[in-house]
Each structure stands twice: as C-alpha cells, then as structure tokens.
PDB file of C-alpha atoms in Angstrom:
ATOM      1  CA  VAL A   1       2.744 -20.666 259.146  1.00 94.00           C
ATOM      2  CA  TRP A   2      -0.562 -22.032 257.840  1.00 95.00           C
ATOM      3  CA  PHE A   3      -0.787 -25.182 255.725  1.00 95.00           C
ATOM      4  CA  ASP A   4      -2.950 -28.185 254.882  1.00 95.00           C
ATOM      5  CA  ALA A   5      -2.113 -31.595 256.340  1.00 96.00           C
ATOM      6  CA  THR A   6      -3.763 -34.992 256.653  1.00 96.00           C
ATOM      7  CA  ASP A   7      -4.400 -37.107 259.747  1.00 94.00           C
ATOM      8  CA  SER A   8      -6.944 -39.803 260.595  1.00 91.00           C
ATOM      9  CA  SER A   9      -9.792 -37.268 260.295  1.00 86.00           C
ATOM     10  CA  GLY A  10      -8.847 -36.183 256.776  1.00 94.00           C
ATOM     11  CA  THR A  11      -7.166 -33.108 255.326  1.00 96.00           C
ATOM     12  CA  GLN A  12      -7.615 -29.960 257.388  1.00 96.00           C
ATOM     13  CA  LEU A  13      -6.018 -26.545 257.904  1.00 96.00           C
ATOM     14  CA  TRP A  14      -3.123 -26.506 260.371  1.00 97.00           C
ATOM     15  CA  SER A  15      -0.758 -23.869 261.754  1.00 97.00           C
ATOM     16  CA  THR A  16       2.542 -23.724 263.596  1.00 98.00           C
ATOM     17  CA  ASP A  17       4.572 -21.066 265.404  1.00 97.00           C
ATOM     18  CA  GLY A  18       7.722 -23.135 264.919  1.00 93.00           C
ATOM     19  CA  SER A  19       7.369 -24.940 268.255  1.00 97.00           C
ATOM     20  CA  ILE A  20       3.755 -26.073 268.556  1.00 97.00           C
ATOM     21  CA  THR A  21       1.426 -27.310 265.805  1.00 97.00           C
ATOM     22  CA  TRP A  22      -2.366 -26.911 265.900  1.00 96.00           C
ATOM     23  CA  LYS A  23      -5.154 -28.333 263.772  1.00 96.00           C
ATOM     24  CA  GLU A  24      -7.192 -25.216 263.038  1.00 94.00           C
ATOM     25  CA  THR A  25     -10.275 -26.701 261.344  1.00 93.00           C
ATOM     26  CA  ASN A  26     -12.539 -29.715 261.514  1.00 92.00           C
ATOM     27  CA  LEU A  27     -14.284 -29.343 258.162  1.00 92.00           C
ATOM     28  CA  SER A  28     -16.942 -31.869 257.187  1.00 90.00           C
ATOM     29  CA  ILE A  29     -15.612 -31.674 253.621  1.00 92.00           C
ATOM     30  CA  GLY A  30     -11.826 -31.717 253.843  1.00 92.00           C
ATOM     31  CA  ILE A  31      -9.358 -29.641 251.887  1.00 95.00           C
ATOM     32  CA  SER A  32      -8.447 -31.032 248.470  1.00 93.00           C
ATOM     33  CA  ASN A  33      -6.167 -30.256 245.552  1.00 90.00           C
ATOM     34  CA  GLY A  34      -7.140 -26.945 243.931  1.00 87.00           C
ATOM     35  CA  ASP A  35      -8.426 -25.336 247.141  1.00 93.00           C
ATOM     36  CA  SER A  36      -6.666 -22.148 248.227  1.00 93.00           C
ATOM     37  CA  ILE A  37      -5.880 -19.878 251.143  1.00 95.00           C
ATOM     38  CA  VAL A  38      -5.083 -16.167 250.790  1.00 95.00           C
ATOM     39  CA  LYS A  39      -4.230 -13.400 253.244  1.00 95.00           C
ATOM     40  CA  LEU A  40      -6.496 -10.320 253.292  1.00 94.00           C
ATOM     41  CA  GLY A  41      -5.356  -7.755 255.832  1.00 92.00           C
ATOM     42  CA  SER A  42      -5.363  -9.469 259.232  1.00 93.00           C
ATOM     43  CA  GLU A  43      -7.616 -12.289 258.018  1.00 95.00           C
ATOM     44  CA  LEU A  44      -7.096 -15.559 256.156  1.00 96.00           C
ATOM     45  CA  VAL A  45      -9.628 -16.724 253.577  1.00 96.00           C
ATOM     46  CA  LEU A  46      -9.879 -20.457 252.869  1.00 97.00           C
ATOM     47  CA  SER A  47     -11.834 -21.498 249.762  1.00 95.00           C
ATOM     48  CA  TYR A  48     -12.684 -25.190 249.627  1.00 95.00           C
ATOM     49  CA  GLY A  49     -15.353 -27.598 248.412  1.00 92.00           C
ATOM     50  CA  ASP A  50     -18.076 -26.568 250.873  1.00 90.00           C
ATOM     51  CA  GLY A  51     -17.646 -22.805 250.815  1.00 94.00           C
ATOM     52  CA  MET A  52     -15.441 -19.999 252.084  1.00 95.00           C
ATOM     53  CA  LEU A  53     -14.040 -19.806 255.626  1.00 95.00           C
ATOM     54  CA  ILE A  54     -12.780 -16.424 256.868  1.00 95.00           C
ATOM     55  CA  LEU A  55     -10.393 -16.674 259.820  1.00 94.00           C
ATOM     56  CA  GLY A  56      -9.660 -13.596 261.928  1.00 91.00           C
ATOM     57  CA  GLU A  57     -10.636 -12.535 265.427  1.00 89.00           C
ATOM     58  CA  SER A  58     -13.673 -14.725 264.793  1.00 89.00           C
ATOM     59  CA  GLU A  59     -14.619 -17.285 262.144  1.00 91.00           C
ATOM     60  CA  THR A  60     -17.130 -16.610 259.365  1.00 93.00           C
ATOM     61  CA  PHE A  61     -18.399 -19.304 257.009  1.00 94.00           C
ATOM     62  CA  ILE A  62     -20.072 -18.566 253.658  1.00 93.00           C
ATOM     63  CA  SER A  63     -21.680 -21.562 251.988  1.00 93.00           C
ATOM     64  CA  GLY A  64     -21.270 -22.016 248.236  1.00 93.00           C
ATOM     65  CA  ILE A  65     -18.788 -22.934 245.525  1.00 93.00           C
ATOM     66  CA  TYR A  66     -15.960 -20.418 245.192  1.00 94.00           C
ATOM     67  CA  THR A  67     -12.758 -20.921 243.196  1.00 94.00           C
ATOM     68  CA  ASN A  68      -9.572 -19.131 242.169  1.00 94.00           C
ATOM     69  CA  THR A  69      -9.598 -16.754 245.129  1.00 95.00           C
ATOM     70  CA  THR A  70      -7.046 -13.949 245.003  1.00 94.00           C
ATOM     71  CA  ALA A  71      -6.522 -10.921 247.259  1.00 95.00           C
ATOM     72  CA  VAL A  72      -5.190  -7.602 245.970  1.00 96.00           C
ATOM     73  CA  ASN A  73      -5.484  -3.954 247.022  1.00 96.00           C
ATOM     74  CA  GLY A  74      -7.518  -4.943 250.076  1.00 94.00           C
ATOM     75  CA  ILE A  75     -10.295  -6.809 248.233  1.00 95.00           C
ATOM     76  CA  LEU A  76     -11.093 -10.391 247.221  1.00 95.00           C
ATOM     77  CA  LEU A  77     -11.631 -11.613 243.674  1.00 97.00           C
ATOM     78  CA  TYR A  78     -13.025 -15.104 243.066  1.00 96.00           C
ATOM     79  CA  ASN A  79     -15.373 -17.158 240.935  1.00 96.00           C
ATOM     80  CA  THR A  80     -18.941 -17.808 242.048  1.00 95.00           C
ATOM     81  CA  PRO A  81     -21.572 -19.970 240.300  1.00 94.00           C
ATOM     82  CA  VAL A  82     -22.979 -16.798 238.672  1.00 95.00           C
ATOM     83  CA  GLY A  83     -19.825 -14.865 237.802  1.00 97.00           C
ATOM     84  CA  ILE A  84     -16.733 -13.113 239.154  1.00 97.00           C
ATOM     85  CA  SER A  85     -16.977 -11.429 242.533  1.00 96.00           C
ATOM     86  CA  ILE A  86     -14.743  -8.332 242.685  1.00 96.00           C
ATOM     87  CA  GLY A  87     -14.830  -6.648 246.059  1.00 94.00           C
ATOM     88  CA  GLY A  88     -18.430  -7.716 246.544  1.00 92.00           C
ATOM     89  CA  THR A  89     -19.606  -6.771 243.033  1.00 96.00           C
ATOM     90  CA  THR A  90     -20.505  -9.694 240.747  1.00 96.00           C
ATOM     91  CA  VAL A  91     -19.857  -9.458 237.006  1.00 96.00           C
ATOM     92  CA  SER A  92     -20.433 -12.049 234.304  1.00 96.00           C
ATOM     93  CA  GLY A  93     -17.402 -14.212 233.568  1.00 97.00           C
ATOM     94  CA  GLU A  94     -14.822 -16.582 235.040  1.00 97.00           C
ATOM     95  CA  ILE A  95     -11.414 -15.518 236.367  1.00 97.00           C
ATOM     96  CA  HIS A  96      -8.422 -17.748 235.558  1.00 96.00           C
ATOM     97  CA  SER A  97      -5.389 -16.042 237.118  1.00 96.00           C
ATOM     98  CA  SER A  98      -4.305 -14.032 240.114  1.00 95.00           C
ATOM     99  CA  ALA A  99      -4.954 -10.303 239.834  1.00 97.00           C
ATOM    100  CA  ILE A 100      -2.933  -7.111 240.202  1.00 97.00           C
ATOM    101  CA  TYR A 101      -3.964  -3.516 240.833  1.00 97.00           C
ATOM    102  CA  HIS A 102      -2.277  -0.942 238.613  1.00 95.00           C
ATOM    103  CA  ASP A 103      -3.114   2.509 237.312  1.00 90.00           C
ATOM    104  CA  GLY A 104      -6.632   2.500 238.809  1.00 93.00           C
ATOM    105  CA  HIS A 105      -7.566  -0.924 237.400  1.00 96.00           C
ATOM    106  CA  TYR A 106      -7.591  -4.565 238.476  1.00 97.00           C
ATOM    107  CA  TRP A 107      -5.931  -6.713 235.782  1.00 97.00           C
ATOM    108  CA  PHE A 108      -6.418 -10.471 235.354  1.00 98.00           C
ATOM    109  CA  ILE A 109      -7.054 -13.264 232.854  1.00 98.00           C
ATOM    110  CA  ALA A 110     -10.732 -14.175 232.529  1.00 98.00           C
ATOM    111  CA  THR A 111     -13.361 -15.527 230.165  1.00 97.00           C
ATOM    112  CA  SER A 112     -16.286 -13.189 229.569  1.00 96.00           C
ATOM    113  CA  ASP A 113     -17.444 -14.221 226.078  1.00 95.00           C
ATOM    114  CA  SER A 114     -16.842 -16.765 223.321  1.00 94.00           C
ATOM    115  CA  ASN A 115     -13.212 -15.613 222.834  1.00 94.00           C
ATOM    116  CA  GLY A 116     -12.022 -17.770 225.749  1.00 95.00           C
ATOM    117  CA  PRO A 117      -9.411 -16.725 228.320  1.00 97.00           C
ATOM    118  CA  GLN A 118      -8.250 -13.182 227.586  1.00 97.00           C
ATOM    119  CA  LEU A 119      -6.750 -10.251 229.484  1.00 97.00           C
ATOM    120  CA  HIS A 120      -9.351  -8.140 231.301  1.00 97.00           C
ATOM    121  CA  ARG A 121      -9.399  -5.099 233.551  1.00 97.00           C
ATOM    122  CA  TRP A 122     -11.935  -3.745 236.044  1.00 96.00           C
ATOM    123  CA  ASN A 123     -12.201  -0.102 237.179  1.00 95.00           C
ATOM    124  CA  ASN A 124     -14.792  -0.654 239.950  1.00 92.00           C
ATOM    125  CA  VAL A 125     -17.547   0.009 237.398  1.00 93.00           C
ATOM    126  CA  ASN A 126     -16.940  -1.853 234.140  1.00 94.00           C
ATOM    127  CA  LEU A 127     -15.269  -5.103 233.117  1.00 96.00           C
ATOM    128  CA  GLU A 128     -13.298  -4.532 229.917  1.00 96.00           C
ATOM    129  CA  ARG A 129     -11.763  -7.244 227.730  1.00 96.00           C
ATOM    130  CA  MET A 130      -8.338  -6.003 226.641  1.00 96.00           C
ATOM    131  CA  SER A 131      -7.293  -8.789 224.255  1.00 95.00           C
ATOM    132  CA  LEU A 132      -9.001 -10.800 221.542  1.00 92.00           C
ATOM    133  CA  ASP A 133      -6.792 -13.617 220.293  1.00 91.00           C
ATOM    134  CA  LEU A 134      -4.586 -14.932 223.120  1.00 94.00           C
ATOM    135  CA  GLN A 135      -3.902 -18.640 222.726  1.00 88.00           C
ATOM    136  CA  GLY A 136      -3.604 -21.540 225.172  1.00 86.00           C
ATOM    137  CA  ASN A 137      -4.050 -20.837 228.880  1.00 92.00           C
ATOM    138  CA  PRO A 138      -2.596 -17.352 229.367  1.00 96.00           C
ATOM    139  CA  GLY A 139      -1.398 -16.191 232.752  1.00 96.00           C
ATOM    140  CA  GLN A 140      -0.786 -19.659 234.197  1.00 95.00           C
ATOM    141  CA  SER A 141       3.033 -19.531 234.410  1.00 96.00           C
ATOM    142  CA  ILE A 142       3.426 -15.760 234.641  1.00 97.00           C
ATOM    143  CA  PRO A 143       0.211 -14.054 235.789  1.00 96.00           C
ATOM    144  CA  PRO A 144      -0.210 -10.328 235.036  1.00 97.00           C
ATOM    145  CA  THR A 145       2.866  -8.633 236.549  1.00 97.00           C
ATOM    146  CA  VAL A 146       3.831  -4.948 236.515  1.00 97.00           C
ATOM    147  CA  VAL A 147       7.310  -4.345 235.066  1.00 96.00           C
ATOM    148  CA  GLY A 148       8.152  -0.682 234.547  1.00 90.00           C
ATOM    149  CA  GLU A 149       5.176   0.939 232.852  1.00 89.00           C
ATOM    150  CA  ASN A 150       3.984  -2.320 231.302  1.00 95.00           C
ATOM    151  CA  ILE A 151       2.135  -5.428 232.409  1.00 97.00           C
ATOM    152  CA  LEU A 152       3.658  -8.778 231.424  1.00 98.00           C
ATOM    153  CA  PHE A 153       2.050 -12.222 231.281  1.00 97.00           C
ATOM    154  CA  ASP A 154       2.560 -15.508 229.453  1.00 96.00           C
ATOM    155  CA  SER A 155       0.440 -16.806 226.604  1.00 94.00           C
ATOM    156  CA  ASP A 156       2.644 -19.451 224.977  1.00 86.00           C
ATOM    157  CA  GLY A 157       5.182 -16.599 224.654  1.00 93.00           C
ATOM    158  CA  LEU A 158       5.732 -13.476 226.770  1.00 97.00           C
ATOM    159  CA  PHE A 159       3.261 -10.643 226.164  1.00 97.00           C
ATOM    160  CA  SER A 160       3.336  -7.019 227.280  1.00 97.00           C
ATOM    161  CA  VAL A 161       0.548  -4.475 227.772  1.00 95.00           C
ATOM    162  CA  ASN A 162       1.393  -0.815 227.357  1.00 92.00           C
ATOM    163  CA  THR A 163      -0.977   0.679 229.946  1.00 88.00           C
ATOM    164  CA  THR A 164      -0.843   4.114 228.278  1.00 87.00           C
ATOM    165  CA  SER A 165      -1.904   2.990 224.808  1.00 89.00           C
ATOM    166  CA  SER A 166      -3.592  -0.294 225.924  1.00 88.00           C
ATOM    167  CA  SER A 167      -1.724  -2.052 223.110  1.00 92.00           C
ATOM    168  CA  ILE A 168      -0.615  -5.683 223.558  1.00 95.00           C
ATOM    169  CA  SER A 169       2.408  -7.228 221.869  1.00 95.00           C
ATOM    170  CA  GLU A 170       4.570 -10.327 222.079  1.00 96.00           C
ATOM    171  CA  LEU A 171       7.996  -9.158 223.189  1.00 96.00           C
ATOM    172  CA  ASN A 172      10.174 -11.831 221.573  1.00 95.00           C
ATOM    173  CA  SER A 173       8.576 -14.527 219.443  1.00 95.00           C
ATOM    174  CA  THR A 174      11.692 -16.749 219.641  1.00 95.00           C
ATOM    175  CA  LEU A 175      11.198 -17.336 223.381  1.00 96.00           C
ATOM    176  CA  GLN A 176       9.079 -20.418 224.076  1.00 94.00           C
ATOM    177  CA  ASP A 177       7.613 -22.108 227.177  1.00 94.00           C
ATOM    178  CA  VAL A 178       8.255 -18.985 229.242  1.00 95.00           C
ATOM    179  CA  GLY A 179       8.163 -19.387 233.009  1.00 95.00           C
ATOM    180  CA  VAL A 180       7.024 -23.009 232.921  1.00 93.00           C
ATOM    181  CA  THR A 181       9.491 -24.043 235.640  1.00 92.00           C
ATOM    182  CA  THR A 182      10.301 -20.848 237.547  1.00 92.00           C
ATOM    183  CA  GLY A 183       7.340 -18.581 236.893  1.00 94.00           C
ATOM    184  CA  GLY A 184       8.522 -14.971 237.006  1.00 95.00           C
ATOM    185  CA  VAL A 185      10.634 -13.238 239.663  1.00 96.00           C
ATOM    186  CA  LEU A 186      11.024  -9.454 239.874  1.00 96.00           C
ATOM    187  CA  HIS A 187      14.577  -8.273 240.531  1.00 95.00           C
ATOM    188  CA  GLU A 188      16.175  -4.867 239.932  1.00 94.00           C
ATOM    189  CA  GLY A 189      13.245  -3.670 237.815  1.00 94.00           C
ATOM    190  CA  LYS A 190      13.256  -6.700 235.522  1.00 96.00           C
ATOM    191  CA  LEU A 191      11.303  -9.946 235.267  1.00 97.00           C
ATOM    192  CA  TRP A 192      13.431 -13.127 235.321  1.00 97.00           C
ATOM    193  CA  PHE A 193      12.138 -16.482 234.104  1.00 96.00           C
ATOM    194  CA  ASP A 194      13.137 -19.695 232.365  1.00 95.00           C
ATOM    195  CA  CYS A 195      12.404 -20.113 228.672  1.00 95.00           C
ATOM    196  CA  GLY A 196      13.197 -22.231 225.646  1.00 94.00           C
ATOM    197  CA  VAL A 197      15.371 -20.688 222.934  1.00 94.00           C
ATOM    198  CA  PRO A 198      15.960 -22.377 219.556  1.00 92.00           C
ATOM    199  CA  SER A 199      19.585 -23.586 219.240  1.00 87.00           C
ATOM    200  CA  SER A 200      20.260 -22.745 222.920  1.00 92.00           C
ATOM    201  CA  GLY A 201      17.908 -25.015 224.860  1.00 92.00           C
ATOM    202  CA  TYR A 202      16.216 -23.994 228.111  1.00 93.00           C
ATOM    203  CA  GLU A 203      18.059 -21.080 229.696  1.00 94.00           C
ATOM    204  CA  LEU A 204      17.505 -18.035 231.929  1.00 95.00           C
ATOM    205  CA  CYS A 205      15.674 -15.150 230.273  1.00 96.00           C
ATOM    206  CA  VAL A 206      14.827 -11.601 231.327  1.00 97.00           C
ATOM    207  CA  SER A 207      12.532  -8.714 230.380  1.00 97.00           C
ATOM    208  CA  ASP A 208      12.502  -5.001 231.203  1.00 96.00           C
ATOM    209  CA  GLY A 209       8.856  -4.698 230.143  1.00 95.00           C
ATOM    210  CA  ASP A 210       9.676  -3.328 226.687  1.00 95.00           C
ATOM    211  CA  ASN A 211      11.893  -6.152 225.426  1.00 96.00           C
ATOM    212  CA  ALA A 212      12.731  -9.746 226.373  1.00 97.00           C
ATOM    213  CA  TRP A 213      15.891 -11.741 225.734  1.00 96.00           C
ATOM    214  CA  MET A 214      17.972 -14.736 226.805  1.00 95.00           C
ATOM    215  CA  HIS A 215      20.234 -13.639 229.654  1.00 95.00           C
ATOM    216  CA  SER A 216      23.039 -16.036 228.725  1.00 88.00           C
ATOM    217  CA  ASP A 217      23.580 -19.398 227.052  1.00 88.00           C
ATOM    218  CA  HIS A 218      25.098 -20.857 230.211  1.00 88.00           C
ATOM    219  CA  ILE A 219      25.411 -24.349 228.749  1.00 84.00           C
ATOM    220  CA  SER A 220      26.547 -23.653 225.207  1.00 82.00           C
ATOM    221  CA  GLY A 221      24.732 -25.205 222.272  1.00 79.00           C
ATOM    222  CA  MET A 222      21.437 -27.069 222.537  1.00 81.00           C
ATOM    223  CA  ALA A 223      22.269 -28.449 225.999  1.00 84.00           C
ATOM    224  CA  SER A 224      20.119 -26.727 228.625  1.00 91.00           C
ATOM    225  CA  SER A 225      20.976 -25.247 232.001  1.00 91.00           C
ATOM    226  CA  SER A 226      17.297 -25.716 232.958  1.00 92.00           C
ATOM    227  CA  PRO A 227      17.187 -22.897 235.570  1.00 93.00           C
ATOM    228  CA  SER A 228      14.813 -23.385 238.481  1.00 92.00           C
ATOM    229  CA  HIS A 229      14.020 -22.047 241.959  1.00 94.00           C
ATOM    230  CA  LEU A 230      14.846 -18.382 241.481  1.00 95.00           C
ATOM    231  CA  ALA A 231      15.236 -16.637 244.855  1.00 95.00           C
ATOM    232  CA  ILE A 232      16.341 -13.200 246.034  1.00 94.00           C
ATOM    233  CA  VAL A 233      18.805 -12.792 248.929  1.00 93.00           C
ATOM    234  CA  GLY A 234      19.371  -9.143 249.776  1.00 88.00           C
ATOM    235  CA  GLY A 235      20.274  -7.545 246.473  1.00 90.00           C
ATOM    236  CA  ASN A 236      21.230 -10.831 244.832  1.00 94.00           C
ATOM    237  CA  LEU A 237      19.346 -13.242 242.587  1.00 96.00           C
ATOM    238  CA  LEU A 238      20.104 -16.947 243.050  1.00 96.00           C
ATOM    239  CA  ALA A 239      19.131 -19.847 240.796  1.00 96.00           C
ATOM    240  CA  MET A 240      19.475 -23.609 240.702  1.00 95.00           C
ATOM    241  CA  ILE A 241      20.807 -24.860 237.380  1.00 94.00           C
ATOM    242  CA  THR A 242      21.454 -28.327 235.984  1.00 92.00           C
ATOM    243  CA  ASP A 243      24.837 -28.933 234.378  1.00 89.00           C
ATOM    244  CA  PRO A 244      24.821 -31.920 231.968  1.00 88.00           C
ATOM    245  CA  ILE A 245      28.121 -33.121 233.473  1.00 89.00           C
ATOM    246  CA  ASP A 246      28.205 -31.804 237.051  1.00 91.00           C
ATOM    247  CA  GLY A 247      24.511 -32.035 237.923  1.00 91.00           C
ATOM    248  CA  GLY A 248      22.516 -29.553 239.995  1.00 93.00           C
ATOM    249  CA  GLN A 249      24.357 -26.471 241.241  1.00 95.00           C
ATOM    250  CA  LEU A 250      23.606 -23.216 243.058  1.00 96.00           C
ATOM    251  CA  HIS A 251      24.444 -20.092 241.040  1.00 96.00           C
ATOM    252  CA  LEU A 252      24.468 -16.312 241.383  1.00 96.00           C
ATOM    253  CA  VAL A 253      22.862 -14.358 238.547  1.00 95.00           C
ATOM    254  CA  ASP A 254      24.972 -11.346 237.555  1.00 89.00           C
ATOM    255  CA  GLU A 255      25.107  -8.938 234.630  1.00 83.00           C
ATOM    256  CA  ASN A 256      27.162 -11.263 232.436  1.00 85.00           C
ATOM    257  CA  GLY A 257      25.521 -14.605 233.194  1.00 91.00           C
ATOM    258  CA  LEU A 258      25.690 -17.146 236.006  1.00 93.00           C
ATOM    259  CA  THR A 259      28.464 -17.573 238.579  1.00 94.00           C
ATOM    260  CA  LEU A 260      28.853 -20.868 240.420  1.00 94.00           C
ATOM    261  CA  LEU A 261      28.360 -20.515 244.179  1.00 95.00           C
ATOM    262  CA  TRP A 262      28.291 -24.139 245.286  1.00 94.00           C
ATOM    263  CA  ASP A 263      28.284 -27.613 243.776  1.00 94.00           C
ATOM    264  CA  HIS A 264      26.952 -29.807 246.583  1.00 93.00           C
ATOM    265  CA  ASP A 265      28.461 -32.988 245.086  1.00 90.00           C
ATOM    266  CA  ASP A 266      31.173 -33.717 242.519  1.00 87.00           C
ATOM    267  CA  GLY A 267      28.987 -36.209 240.657  1.00 87.00           C
ATOM    268  CA  ASN A 268      26.213 -35.623 238.134  1.00 91.00           C
ATOM    269  CA  LEU A 269      23.515 -35.575 240.810  1.00 92.00           C
ATOM    270  CA  ALA A 270      20.234 -33.702 241.022  1.00 92.00           C
ATOM    271  CA  SER A 271      19.381 -30.755 243.263  1.00 92.00           C
ATOM    272  CA  GLY A 272      16.143 -28.852 243.763  1.00 89.00           C
ATOM    273  CA  VAL A 273      14.035 -31.572 242.161  1.00 88.00           C
ATOM    274  CA  HIS A 274      12.037 -31.921 245.382  1.00 91.00           C
ATOM    275  CA  GLY A 275      10.707 -28.834 247.163  1.00 91.00           C
ATOM    276  CA  ASP A 276      12.005 -25.300 246.764  1.00 93.00           C
ATOM    277  CA  LEU A 277      15.018 -23.109 247.412  1.00 95.00           C
ATOM    278  CA  TRP A 278      14.205 -21.860 250.924  1.00 95.00           C
ATOM    279  CA  ILE A 279      15.949 -18.716 252.149  1.00 94.00           C
ATOM    280  CA  GLY A 280      16.538 -18.595 255.900  1.00 93.00           C
ATOM    281  CA  GLN A 281      18.257 -15.978 258.033  1.00 91.00           C
ATOM    282  CA  ASP A 282      21.684 -17.541 257.512  1.00 93.00           C
ATOM    283  CA  LEU A 283      21.356 -20.305 254.928  1.00 95.00           C
ATOM    284  CA  ALA A 284      19.810 -21.074 251.556  1.00 95.00           C
ATOM    285  CA  TYR A 285      18.312 -24.572 251.924  1.00 97.00           C
ATOM    286  CA  PHE A 286      17.493 -27.113 249.222  1.00 96.00           C
ATOM    287  CA  ILE A 287      17.045 -30.856 248.808  1.00 96.00           C
ATOM    288  CA  ALA A 288      19.651 -32.635 246.707  1.00 95.00           C
ATOM    289  CA  ASP A 289      21.042 -36.074 245.975  1.00 94.00           C
ATOM    290  CA  SER A 290      24.423 -37.309 247.199  1.00 91.00           C
ATOM    291  CA  SER A 291      26.604 -40.210 246.104  1.00 89.00           C
ATOM    292  CA  THR A 292      27.283 -40.925 249.799  1.00 89.00           C
ATOM    293  CA  TYR A 293      24.090 -40.074 251.690  1.00 90.00           C
ATOM    294  CA  GLY A 294      21.248 -40.217 249.161  1.00 91.00           C
ATOM    295  CA  LEU A 295      18.513 -37.587 249.102  1.00 93.00           C
ATOM    296  CA  GLU A 296      19.125 -35.049 251.898  1.00 95.00           C
ATOM    297  CA  MET A 297      18.740 -31.407 252.929  1.00 96.00           C
ATOM    298  CA  TYR A 298      21.643 -29.022 252.212  1.00 96.00           C
ATOM    299  CA  GLY A 299      22.362 -25.471 253.305  1.00 96.00           C
ATOM    300  CA  TRP A 300      24.634 -22.799 251.835  1.00 96.00           C
ATOM    301  CA  ALA A 301      25.631 -19.744 253.921  1.00 95.00           C
ATOM    302  CA  HIS A 302      24.413 -16.839 251.821  1.00 94.00           C
ATOM    303  CA  GLY A 303      26.368 -14.394 254.022  1.00 90.00           C
ATOM    304  CA  GLN A 304      29.291 -15.276 251.774  1.00 84.00           C
ATOM    305  CA  LEU A 305      27.774 -12.947 249.186  1.00 88.00           C
ATOM    306  CA  ASN A 306      28.600  -9.911 251.342  1.00 81.00           C
ATOM    307  CA  ASN A 307      31.552 -11.365 253.310  1.00 77.00           C
ATOM    308  CA  GLU A 308      29.529 -11.794 256.523  1.00 76.00           C
TER     309      GLU A 308
END
C-alpha cells in the first residue's frame, strides 16, 4: 500500500506491506494537496510540484509541471504547460477528469477552446470536442463511465453519450447534485449514485445508461436518507444511510429498496462521517459514534449475506 505521510522532513511517499513501513522518497519539494499517484502496469507514477517520478525496477524523474495524471489502456494522460499529453503525444488543451478507453477512443472532460470544460475524445490522431454547452464543472463527481453502450458523466445533472450516434442527452432533469457524496459505483450493469430529488430529498439513484431514476424514497417525504460509501461485497451492494431518528446505519441495496443490515447504536448517532466503508476479507469496517465509547472503529461480518 502506497500513501503520502508527514514526518519531521515534510510530506513524502511511503509504503507498507502490512508489517513494515518505509519512507520511499526524500523529495526536495514535498507532496501537497492536489498531487497524485497512479498505477501504470508494474510502475507507479507520482506527479507533484517539482515534476513526475516514475517508480519501478528503477526510478526515473522528469522535471516540469504536470497535473491531473490518469492512466488508462496502458498509457498516461496528463496536463503539461503546453497542452495535454496523451501517450506521449501533446495536443492543445487542458484535461479536467480521469479518462476511459471505449470503442477505439479515449474519453475525458477537457477545455480546448472558449467553450470551457466539455466532453472530448481522442482516437490516437485527432482530439474531438463532443459537447458544446455543458455547464459547471462536468465530470468531477462522476467522470466518464461506460454503462451498457453509453458513457455517463455528471454536469449538474446526469448526462449520457450514445457512442453510436454521438448524441448527448440529460437522462432525467429532475435529478440534482448527482454523485456529490458517493460518486458513481457500477453494479450489475447499472450505475448507482446519490442524488437530490424534489419532494424526496437526497436518496439513492440508479441508471442503466439509457434512463436514470430514484431507486427508492427510503426516508419518505422531504427527509433524506443521504446515502454514502457505496461498496460491493461479492454480488451485493452495501450503503451507509442516515436515518433522521436512528442515525447512521449499514444497509443492503436490493431490487425494492434498502434493507437494514446493522444499526451500530440505538441512538441517533453518526456513522461513516470520517473515512470510508472498508471491505476486508471477513468484515466491513467503518468509523462511527457511540453513546458509550465515542468515535470508534466498527466491523460487520459480511459473511452473513451468504450464511458463511
């Protein structure tokens, strides 16, 4: 496991095998917020304030300013001072999201002209702007994601690209703030995400690529279930929800809605506010509050889902 951490010499790249921890770098300019590390084959690529560090059998350093590094289909995409580098080819523009490879093209959100951040694709020869009037900062909550034959991404609402006709449409204009808390999680051929729905509050929503809808109004009326921390265990989708009376709870997502798996405390106490929902070999771990112990780590045996 590779991560950034801070000691008396500043913030550097560290690693651990679960037993021993090593400080892997001694960078003159330390790692800061907004820097990134991605995996490319058997190598790790760290982009930070002084340049790009490639870690593999040996270390390679490339001086410069590189941002928004993403790895897909065996190549790197990132911003340079003169444009977007795509597998070693530089094109004019600035990339704003992670990228995907689908149907012979690399898809991502970028700015290439005065229209601002829009959906683009690259076919190893040409950079093509696919949209004209996307608003806000598209692709920040849900970056381009393949669902069925379409590509979905957020732009205030949830938008879909039909890769056959290259047409772009908003799937359901009533869904707002899509993926702001959970992002998007693929499960059983659908994209799951949190969203705001008028008269129903913030609930769990889903899309099959052609349509998008609220999965269920788990907390009836305008009160929200505020789903967060979507995670897949085997063939099951789990979610943390917030009940206005009973507080944070762990739920199973099924065809009809949400089924309570565990309420860690009888009171109206928070769960999942700090950290994530971590899935281990035997337990689903999360941080939650307790009326007796305060803020602690909890674990739920997910083998209960299949009677193991």
